[in-house]
PDB file of C-alpha atoms in Angstrom:
ATOM      1  CA  MET V   1      -0.023  -0.003   0.008  1.00 76.00           C
ATOM      2  CA  LYS V   2       1.342   3.438  -0.907  1.00 78.00           C
ATOM      3  CA  PRO V   3       2.103   5.870   1.944  1.00 75.00           C
ATOM      4  CA  LYS V   4      -0.323   8.496   0.615  1.00 84.00           C
ATOM      5  CA  SER V   5      -3.169   6.134  -0.332  1.00 92.00           C
ATOM      6  CA  ARG V   6      -6.742   7.329   0.130  1.00 96.00           C
ATOM      7  CA  PHE V   7      -9.072   5.605   2.579  1.00 97.00           C
ATOM      8  CA  LEU V   8     -12.760   6.192   3.277  1.00 98.00           C
ATOM      9  CA  GLY V   9     -14.100   5.767   6.814  1.00 98.00           C
ATOM     10  CA  ILE V  10     -17.864   5.427   7.349  1.00 98.00           C
ATOM     11  CA  ASP V  11     -19.755   5.810  10.642  1.00 98.00           C
ATOM     12  CA  ASP V  12     -23.289   6.661  11.610  1.00 97.00           C
ATOM     13  CA  ALA V  13     -24.427   9.411  13.996  1.00 96.00           C
ATOM     14  CA  PRO V  14     -26.051   8.905  17.330  1.00 94.00           C
ATOM     15  CA  PHE V  15     -29.760   8.083  16.951  1.00 94.00           C
ATOM     16  CA  ARG V  16     -32.823   6.916  18.856  1.00 93.00           C
ATOM     17  CA  PHE V  17     -34.726   3.851  17.738  1.00 89.00           C
ATOM     18  CA  ASN V  18     -37.859   5.955  17.147  1.00 93.00           C
ATOM     19  CA  ASP V  19     -35.894   8.105  14.633  1.00 95.00           C
ATOM     20  CA  GLU V  20     -36.776   7.403  11.037  1.00 97.00           C
ATOM     21  CA  PHE V  21     -33.352   8.150   9.616  1.00 98.00           C
ATOM     22  CA  VAL V  22     -29.766   8.374  10.844  1.00 97.00           C
ATOM     23  CA  PRO V  23     -26.990  10.506   9.257  1.00 98.00           C
ATOM     24  CA  VAL V  24     -24.100   8.507   7.841  1.00 98.00           C
ATOM     25  CA  VAL V  25     -20.751  10.195   7.393  1.00 98.00           C
ATOM     26  CA  GLY V  26     -17.895   9.236   5.152  1.00 98.00           C
ATOM     27  CA  VAL V  27     -14.433  10.839   5.512  1.00 98.00           C
ATOM     28  CA  VAL V  28     -11.782  10.502   2.830  1.00 97.00           C
ATOM     29  CA  VAL V  29      -8.260  10.632   4.299  1.00 97.00           C
ATOM     30  CA  GLN V  30      -4.960  10.561   2.480  1.00 95.00           C
ATOM     31  CA  ALA V  31      -2.810   8.411   4.798  1.00 93.00           C
ATOM     32  CA  PRO V  32      -1.925   8.927   7.431  1.00 90.00           C
ATOM     33  CA  SER V  33      -4.296  11.751   8.431  1.00 90.00           C
ATOM     34  CA  TYR V  34      -4.819  14.385   5.753  1.00 94.00           C
ATOM     35  CA  ILE V  35      -8.595  14.952   5.365  1.00 96.00           C
ATOM     36  CA  GLU V  36      -9.503  15.355   1.669  1.00 96.00           C
ATOM     37  CA  GLY V  37     -13.285  15.241   1.836  1.00 96.00           C
ATOM     38  CA  VAL V  38     -16.416  14.599   3.781  1.00 97.00           C
ATOM     39  CA  LEU V  39     -19.440  12.721   2.403  1.00 97.00           C
ATOM     40  CA  THR V  40     -22.893  12.384   3.924  1.00 97.00           C
ATOM     41  CA  THR V  41     -26.066  10.417   3.381  1.00 97.00           C
ATOM     42  CA  LEU V  42     -29.103   9.269   5.406  1.00 98.00           C
ATOM     43  CA  ALA V  43     -30.094   5.655   6.130  1.00 98.00           C
ATOM     44  CA  ARG V  44     -33.258   4.311   7.598  1.00 98.00           C
ATOM     45  CA  VAL V  45     -32.992   3.225  11.275  1.00 97.00           C
ATOM     46  CA  ASP V  46     -33.237  -0.586  11.346  1.00 97.00           C
ATOM     47  CA  GLY V  47     -33.953  -0.549   7.622  1.00 97.00           C
ATOM     48  CA  TRP V  48     -32.396  -2.331   4.631  1.00 97.00           C
ATOM     49  CA  ASP V  49     -30.961   0.631   2.690  1.00 98.00           C
ATOM     50  CA  ALA V  50     -27.491   1.058   4.238  1.00 98.00           C
ATOM     51  CA  THR V  51     -25.589  -0.654   1.435  1.00 98.00           C
ATOM     52  CA  GLU V  52     -27.545   1.205  -1.271  1.00 97.00           C
ATOM     53  CA  ARG V  53     -27.075   4.569   0.497  1.00 97.00           C
ATOM     54  CA  ILE V  54     -23.337   4.027   0.988  1.00 97.00           C
ATOM     55  CA  VAL V  55     -22.844   2.812  -2.584  1.00 96.00           C
ATOM     56  CA  SER V  56     -24.651   5.934  -3.887  1.00 96.00           C
ATOM     57  CA  MET V  57     -22.510   8.151  -1.662  1.00 95.00           C
ATOM     58  CA  VAL V  58     -19.300   6.549  -2.903  1.00 95.00           C
ATOM     59  CA  ARG V  59     -20.338   6.492  -6.571  1.00 93.00           C
ATOM     60  CA  ALA V  60     -21.203  10.211  -6.493  1.00 93.00           C
ATOM     61  CA  SER V  61     -17.893  11.127  -4.861  1.00 92.00           C
ATOM     62  CA  ARG V  62     -15.069  12.647  -6.847  1.00 91.00           C
ATOM     63  CA  TYR V  63     -12.709  10.696  -4.567  1.00 89.00           C
ATOM     64  CA  ARG V  64     -13.991   7.248  -5.665  1.00 87.00           C
ATOM     65  CA  GLU V  65     -11.288   6.578  -8.251  1.00 86.00           C
ATOM     66  CA  GLY V  66      -8.395   7.047  -5.851  1.00 88.00           C
ATOM     67  CA  LEU V  67      -9.714   4.976  -2.929  1.00 95.00           C
ATOM     68  CA  ALA V  68      -7.491   2.138  -1.669  1.00 96.00           C
ATOM     69  CA  MET V  69      -9.937   0.822   0.915  1.00 97.00           C
ATOM     70  CA  ILE V  70     -13.224   1.531   2.722  1.00 98.00           C
ATOM     71  CA  PHE V  71     -13.453   1.163   6.508  1.00 98.00           C
ATOM     72  CA  VAL V  72     -16.931   0.774   8.051  1.00 98.00           C
ATOM     73  CA  ASP V  73     -17.516   1.161  11.755  1.00 97.00           C
ATOM     74  CA  GLY V  74     -19.119  -2.233  12.466  1.00 96.00           C
ATOM     75  CA  THR V  75     -21.480  -4.132  10.194  1.00 96.00           C
ATOM     76  CA  ALA V  76     -24.527  -1.914  10.455  1.00 97.00           C
ATOM     77  CA  VAL V  77     -25.701   1.672  10.721  1.00 97.00           C
ATOM     78  CA  GLY V  78     -28.791   2.951  12.500  1.00 96.00           C
ATOM     79  CA  GLY V  79     -29.196  -0.110  14.665  1.00 95.00           C
ATOM     80  CA  PHE V  80     -29.480  -3.158  12.455  1.00 97.00           C
ATOM     81  CA  ASN V  81     -29.448  -1.645   8.990  1.00 98.00           C
ATOM     82  CA  LEU V  82     -26.757  -3.997   7.757  1.00 97.00           C
ATOM     83  CA  VAL V  83     -24.022  -3.171   5.264  1.00 98.00           C
ATOM     84  CA  ASP V  84     -23.565  -5.951   2.701  1.00 98.00           C
ATOM     85  CA  VAL V  85     -19.760  -5.675   2.352  1.00 98.00           C
ATOM     86  CA  ASP V  86     -19.756  -7.990  -0.710  1.00 98.00           C
ATOM     87  CA  ALA V  87     -22.227  -5.753  -2.554  1.00 97.00           C
ATOM     88  CA  LEU V  88     -20.284  -2.641  -1.476  1.00 97.00           C
ATOM     89  CA  LEU V  89     -17.053  -4.217  -2.817  1.00 97.00           C
ATOM     90  CA  ASP V  90     -18.730  -5.148  -6.093  1.00 96.00           C
ATOM     91  CA  SER V  91     -20.306  -1.707  -6.579  1.00 94.00           C
ATOM     92  CA  ALA V  92     -17.386   0.436  -5.401  1.00 92.00           C
ATOM     93  CA  GLY V  93     -14.586  -1.812  -6.683  1.00 92.00           C
ATOM     94  CA  VAL V  94     -12.660  -1.143  -3.486  1.00 94.00           C
ATOM     95  CA  PRO V  95     -11.789  -3.540  -0.636  1.00 98.00           C
ATOM     96  CA  VAL V  96     -14.094  -3.155   2.409  1.00 98.00           C
ATOM     97  CA  VAL V  97     -13.126  -3.648   6.048  1.00 98.00           C
ATOM     98  CA  THR V  98     -15.496  -3.584   9.020  1.00 98.00           C
ATOM     99  CA  VAL V  99     -13.820  -2.471  12.252  1.00 98.00           C
ATOM    100  CA  THR V 100     -14.956  -2.646  15.882  1.00 96.00           C
ATOM    101  CA  ARG V 101     -13.167  -2.066  19.176  1.00 93.00           C
ATOM    102  CA  ARG V 102     -15.030  -4.869  20.958  1.00 94.00           C
ATOM    103  CA  LYS V 103     -15.621  -8.375  19.684  1.00 94.00           C
ATOM    104  CA  PRO V 104     -19.254  -8.618  18.653  1.00 93.00           C
ATOM    105  CA  ASP V 105     -21.328 -10.919  20.855  1.00 94.00           C
ATOM    106  CA  LEU V 106     -23.160 -12.815  18.143  1.00 93.00           C
ATOM    107  CA  ALA V 107     -25.294 -14.737  20.611  1.00 95.00           C
ATOM    108  CA  ALA V 108     -26.598 -11.523  22.159  1.00 96.00           C
ATOM    109  CA  ILE V 109     -27.083 -10.039  18.693  1.00 96.00           C
ATOM    110  CA  GLU V 110     -29.092 -13.101  17.644  1.00 96.00           C
ATOM    111  CA  THR V 111     -31.346 -12.682  20.644  1.00 97.00           C
ATOM    112  CA  ALA V 112     -31.909  -8.992  19.872  1.00 96.00           C
ATOM    113  CA  LEU V 113     -32.617  -9.729  16.220  1.00 96.00           C
ATOM    114  CA  LYS V 114     -35.188 -12.411  17.116  1.00 97.00           C
ATOM    115  CA  ARG V 115     -36.972  -9.961  19.405  1.00 96.00           C
ATOM    116  CA  ARG V 116     -37.163  -7.138  16.848  1.00 94.00           C
ATOM    117  CA  PHE V 117     -37.335  -8.547  13.312  1.00 96.00           C
ATOM    118  CA  ASP V 118     -39.354 -11.107  11.340  1.00 97.00           C
ATOM    119  CA  ASP V 119     -36.344 -11.401   9.006  1.00 97.00           C
ATOM    120  CA  TRP V 120     -33.829 -11.892  11.861  1.00 96.00           C
ATOM    121  CA  ASP V 121     -32.332 -14.968  10.271  1.00 96.00           C
ATOM    122  CA  VAL V 122     -31.498 -13.116   7.025  1.00 97.00           C
ATOM    123  CA  ARG V 123     -29.830 -10.290   9.012  1.00 97.00           C
ATOM    124  CA  LEU V 124     -27.890 -12.737  11.195  1.00 96.00           C
ATOM    125  CA  ARG V 125     -26.733 -14.742   8.162  1.00 96.00           C
ATOM    126  CA  LEU V 126     -25.388 -11.534   6.553  1.00 96.00           C
ATOM    127  CA  MET V 127     -23.583 -10.646   9.794  1.00 95.00           C
ATOM    128  CA  ARG V 128     -21.986 -14.062  10.013  1.00 95.00           C
ATOM    129  CA  LYS V 129     -21.029 -14.328   6.350  1.00 96.00           C
ATOM    130  CA  HIS V 130     -17.407 -13.371   7.017  1.00 97.00           C
ATOM    131  CA  ALA V 131     -15.292 -14.469   9.949  1.00 95.00           C
ATOM    132  CA  ILE V 132     -14.392 -11.916  12.620  1.00 96.00           C
ATOM    133  CA  GLU V 133     -10.645 -11.692  12.992  1.00 97.00           C
ATOM    134  CA  THR V 134      -8.637 -10.125  15.801  1.00 96.00           C
ATOM    135  CA  MET V 135      -6.178  -7.581  14.418  1.00 94.00           C
ATOM    136  CA  PRO V 136      -3.439  -6.580  16.836  1.00 89.00           C
ATOM    137  CA  THR V 137      -2.470  -2.869  16.885  1.00 86.00           C
ATOM    138  CA  THR V 138       0.146  -1.013  18.912  1.00 84.00           C
ATOM    139  CA  HIS V 139      -2.667   0.140  21.224  1.00 82.00           C
ATOM    140  CA  THR V 140      -5.347  -2.494  21.603  1.00 89.00           C
ATOM    141  CA  PRO V 141      -6.724  -5.208  19.273  1.00 94.00           C
ATOM    142  CA  LEU V 142      -9.421  -4.440  16.758  1.00 96.00           C
ATOM    143  CA  TYR V 143     -11.984  -6.908  15.423  1.00 97.00           C
ATOM    144  CA  VAL V 144     -12.407  -6.901  11.674  1.00 98.00           C
ATOM    145  CA  THR V 145     -13.977  -8.597   8.711  1.00 98.00           C
ATOM    146  CA  TYR V 146     -12.786  -7.859   5.243  1.00 98.00           C
ATOM    147  CA  VAL V 147     -13.482  -8.554   1.545  1.00 98.00           C
ATOM    148  CA  GLY V 148     -11.339  -7.746  -1.482  1.00 98.00           C
ATOM    149  CA  ALA V 149      -8.047  -7.614   0.455  1.00 97.00           C
ATOM    150  CA  SER V 150      -5.643  -9.998   2.180  1.00 97.00           C
ATOM    151  CA  GLN V 151      -5.030 -10.072   5.880  1.00 97.00           C
ATOM    152  CA  HIS V 152      -1.620  -8.553   5.234  1.00 96.00           C
ATOM    153  CA  GLU V 153      -3.148  -5.656   3.255  1.00 96.00           C
ATOM    154  CA  VAL V 154      -5.679  -4.995   6.015  1.00 97.00           C
ATOM    155  CA  ARG V 155      -2.926  -4.953   8.680  1.00 95.00           C
ATOM    156  CA  GLU V 156      -0.842  -2.625   6.495  1.00 95.00           C
ATOM    157  CA  ALA V 157      -3.789  -0.275   5.896  1.00 96.00           C
ATOM    158  CA  LEU V 158      -4.649  -0.139   9.617  1.00 95.00           C
ATOM    159  CA  ALA V 159      -1.010   0.606  10.506  1.00 93.00           C
ATOM    160  CA  LEU V 160      -0.763   3.256   7.804  1.00 94.00           C
ATOM    161  CA  THR V 161      -3.923   5.130   8.881  1.00 95.00           C
ATOM    162  CA  THR V 162      -3.687   4.835  12.626  1.00 93.00           C
ATOM    163  CA  VAL V 163      -2.042   7.932  14.113  1.00 90.00           C
ATOM    164  CA  ARG V 164      -2.992   7.582  17.754  1.00 86.00           C
ATOM    165  CA  GLY V 165      -4.910   4.967  19.702  1.00 83.00           C
ATOM    166  CA  ALA V 166      -6.358   1.974  17.825  1.00 87.00           C
ATOM    167  CA  LEU V 167      -8.802   3.354  15.259  1.00 93.00           C
ATOM    168  CA  PRO V 168      -7.783   4.391  11.779  1.00 96.00           C
ATOM    169  CA  GLU V 169      -8.122   8.131  11.219  1.00 96.00           C
ATOM    170  CA  PRO V 170     -10.862   7.892   8.587  1.00 97.00           C
ATOM    171  CA  LEU V 171     -13.126   6.151  11.102  1.00 97.00           C
ATOM    172  CA  ARG V 172     -12.133   8.300  14.075  1.00 95.00           C
ATOM    173  CA  ILE V 173     -12.855  11.491  12.156  1.00 96.00           C
ATOM    174  CA  ALA V 174     -16.107  10.138  10.663  1.00 97.00           C
ATOM    175  CA  HIS V 175     -17.219   9.348  14.217  1.00 95.00           C
ATOM    176  CA  LEU V 176     -16.450  12.854  15.441  1.00 95.00           C
ATOM    177  CA  ILE V 177     -18.230  14.546  12.564  1.00 96.00           C
ATOM    178  CA  ALA V 178     -21.266  12.241  12.756  1.00 96.00           C
ATOM    179  CA  ALA V 179     -21.648  12.965  16.499  1.00 94.00           C
ATOM    180  CA  ALA V 180     -21.332  16.714  15.925  1.00 95.00           C
ATOM    181  CA  ILE V 181     -24.029  16.717  13.227  1.00 94.00           C
ATOM    182  CA  VAL V 182     -26.613  15.375  15.719  1.00 91.00           C
ATOM    183  CA  THR V 183     -25.476  16.742  19.073  1.00 88.00           C
ATOM    184  CA  GLY V 184     -23.767  20.004  18.009  1.00 89.00           C
ATOM    185  CA  GLU V 185     -20.400  18.863  19.355  1.00 86.00           C
ATOM    186  CA  SER V 186     -18.370  15.737  19.079  1.00 83.00           C
ATOM    187  CA  HIS V 187     -17.961  13.782  22.275  1.00 71.00           C
ATOM    188  CA  GLY V 188     -17.126  10.378  23.588  1.00 62.00           C
ATOM    189  CA  ARG V 189     -14.468   7.974  22.525  1.00 62.00           C
ATOM    190  CA  ALA V 190     -14.045   7.680  18.797  1.00 59.00           C
TER     191      ALA V 190
END
C-alpha cells in the first residue's frame, strides 16, 4: 500500500430507535491523516438501505477513483441496517473492512434480532457471512471482517492510517463529525 493512499471511513451518527433516519458520514483521508473530503447520506433506522445509500454516496464522490480501501464502523448503521460488504465491494470496486473495538457478541445479537425482526435470520446470516478476526495494533486489538483484500493488506492499511490509539483516522474522524451533526459537538471515545 502506498504511503499516501486514500481511505474512506464510514460511521453513523447517534440516533434513537424511534428516529426514522440516521445521518451516515464518510471521511476521505490521504494516509496517514490528511482529510481530503467529507461525504454524507441518510439511512433508515433498522432498515435495509445502508448498502444502497453508502454505494450511492461513494459512486457520487469525486474521490472514488483514488480509494484504496473503505473502513466501516461495524457491520450496520442505524441499529441493524446492515451493510452488505460484498455488494459494497462489487459496486465500489474497493476492498471493504469492518472495524470494531469490541468483539461482537453474536449470541446476544441473535437474541436482539429475534426480538425485533421477522427477518432476523437473514440479518444474522449476513452478519456471520465473514469471519471476525482479531487484528493486533500497537494500542489494543481491533475486530475486523474484510473482503477484497488480504489479511496482510488490512494490517498494512490499519497501521498506515492509525495515528494515535487503535482506530484508523478515517473512522475516528467520521465518528467525530457524525456525532457533531446530531449533538452540536463531538464527544465520547471515537
